[in-house]
Amino acid sequence: MTIEQFSTKGRLADVGEGITADELQLAARNHGIPLEALRYDLTPPGLHYVLVHYDIPLTNAYEWRLTVGGCVEQPIDFGLTELRAMGRQTVRVTLECAGNGRANLDPRPISQPWLMEAVGTAEWTGVPLAALLEAAGIREDAVDVVFTGADHGVERGVEQDYQRGLSVAEALDSNALVAWEMNGMPLPPQHGYPLRLVVPGWYGMASVKWLRSIELVDKPFTGYQNAVAYRIRTEPDEAGTAVTRIEPRALLIPPGHPDFMSRHRFVPAGEVTLQGRAWSGWAPVDRVEISTNAGATWQDASLDASSNEDLAWRSFSYEWQATPGEHVLTVRAHDKSGRVQPIEAPWNRGGFANNTAQRLTVLVQ
Ligand SMILES: Nc1nc2c(c(=O)[nH]1)N[C@H]1C(S)=C(S)[C@@H](COP(=O)(O)O)O[C@H]1N2
Ligand SMILES: [Mo]
């Protein structure tokens, strides 16, 4: 075997081709939120979605060093104790994988086969990234900031550390945090123990886990995860556009009870309170619409005002008079920037940023 053998372009499933063993292997490692766990304001860490490109590294908080270097006045490195002494801020953030929705696309991009469950909301505690950059002193020639994790692997024939870049302006203005706690506890291994970046509003790929280095560079960063992966393309060889912030999405907590195999829902007739969560990385969600007849007519759901914090999800609810028979429930989110979730989002080769509306078929008895 040679590394070159793995340097294939992203593949699309053939017509009628089912989930492959490679996709199943990814799906068994990288799990989504069980949709009923949308009931928690804060996702308990074991129920938060997980996405790991390579292996979860074995790490130790006592020995951990984070270096800040490159185009800075004074390179610094920090241990966990020093970072804790720099300040402490807690931010509620909804993270979503950029590949959420991919497995429902036709043709299906072969990769982690998310349906719509690659989301979770946590309170992350750490020090603002801006404070670390200011401590090191950003030099005039700095253009991008490169974040490197401790995990290492091969992706389409390219051996690499997991790395992502942000522009200096994005790094300073995004309220990003270098976090050591999730929901008041040390980060679990799969979520980046002992230290990770959290970039509120951005798709998950920006929030580098097992963060060991922050390097300011004087040219636009062209690493794999910025320039090759995470680009919206319709043709394999085009440069495409960068995946950045989270598009608006609403998800219903599936009502009633499920069939084990198909997860088809059974709901007793009468008054049913439909509930769910809606979020957007561009601006807070300010409206959620719901349809109980497959999109023929729409009503406004009521939004919970108390959860309208930052860019974290908001809960919504709607009282439905459920009549016997089969019904298709669907929801769509609007945000304060004027973005509206589409019923069907346009296709792209990576299956990125696809916020096609959820459709949930229920049998009312
Ligand atoms: N070091 C490192 N950071 C990473 C990843 C990774 O594979 N390695 N995956 C990214 C992707 S694609 C996503 S969606 C989020 C997932 O974060 P979570 O597993 O804490 O939900 O982590 C991001 N940060
Ligand atoms: Mo992701």
Coordinates of N, CA and C in Angstrom, one line a residue, residues 52 139 152 250-251 303 305 316 328 347:
V52 N -14.4 13.6 14.6 CA -12.9 13.5 14.7 C -12.4 13.0 13.4
R139 N 1.8 41.5 15.2 CA 2.6 42.4 14.4 C 1.9 42.9 13.2
H152 N -3.1 13.8 14.2 CA -2.4 13.7 12.9 C -2.9 12.6 12.1
A250 N -33.8 24.8 11.8 CA -34.7 24.4 12.9 C -34.8 22.9 12.9
L251 N -34.9 22.3 14.0 CA -35.1 20.9 14.2 C -36.2 20.7 15.2
L303 N -41.5 31.5 20.0 CA -40.1 31.4 20.4 C -39.9 31.7 21.8
A305 N -38.2 33.5 24.5 CA -37.3 34.7 24.6 C -36.1 34.5 25.5
F316 N -38.5 26.6 20.4 CA -39.7 27.0 19.9 C -40.8 26.0 20.2
V328 N -47.0 15.0 7.5 CA -45.6 15.4 7.4 C -45.4 16.7 8.0
W347 N -27.4 21.8 -3.9 CA -26.5 20.7 -3.8 C -25.1 21.2 -4.0

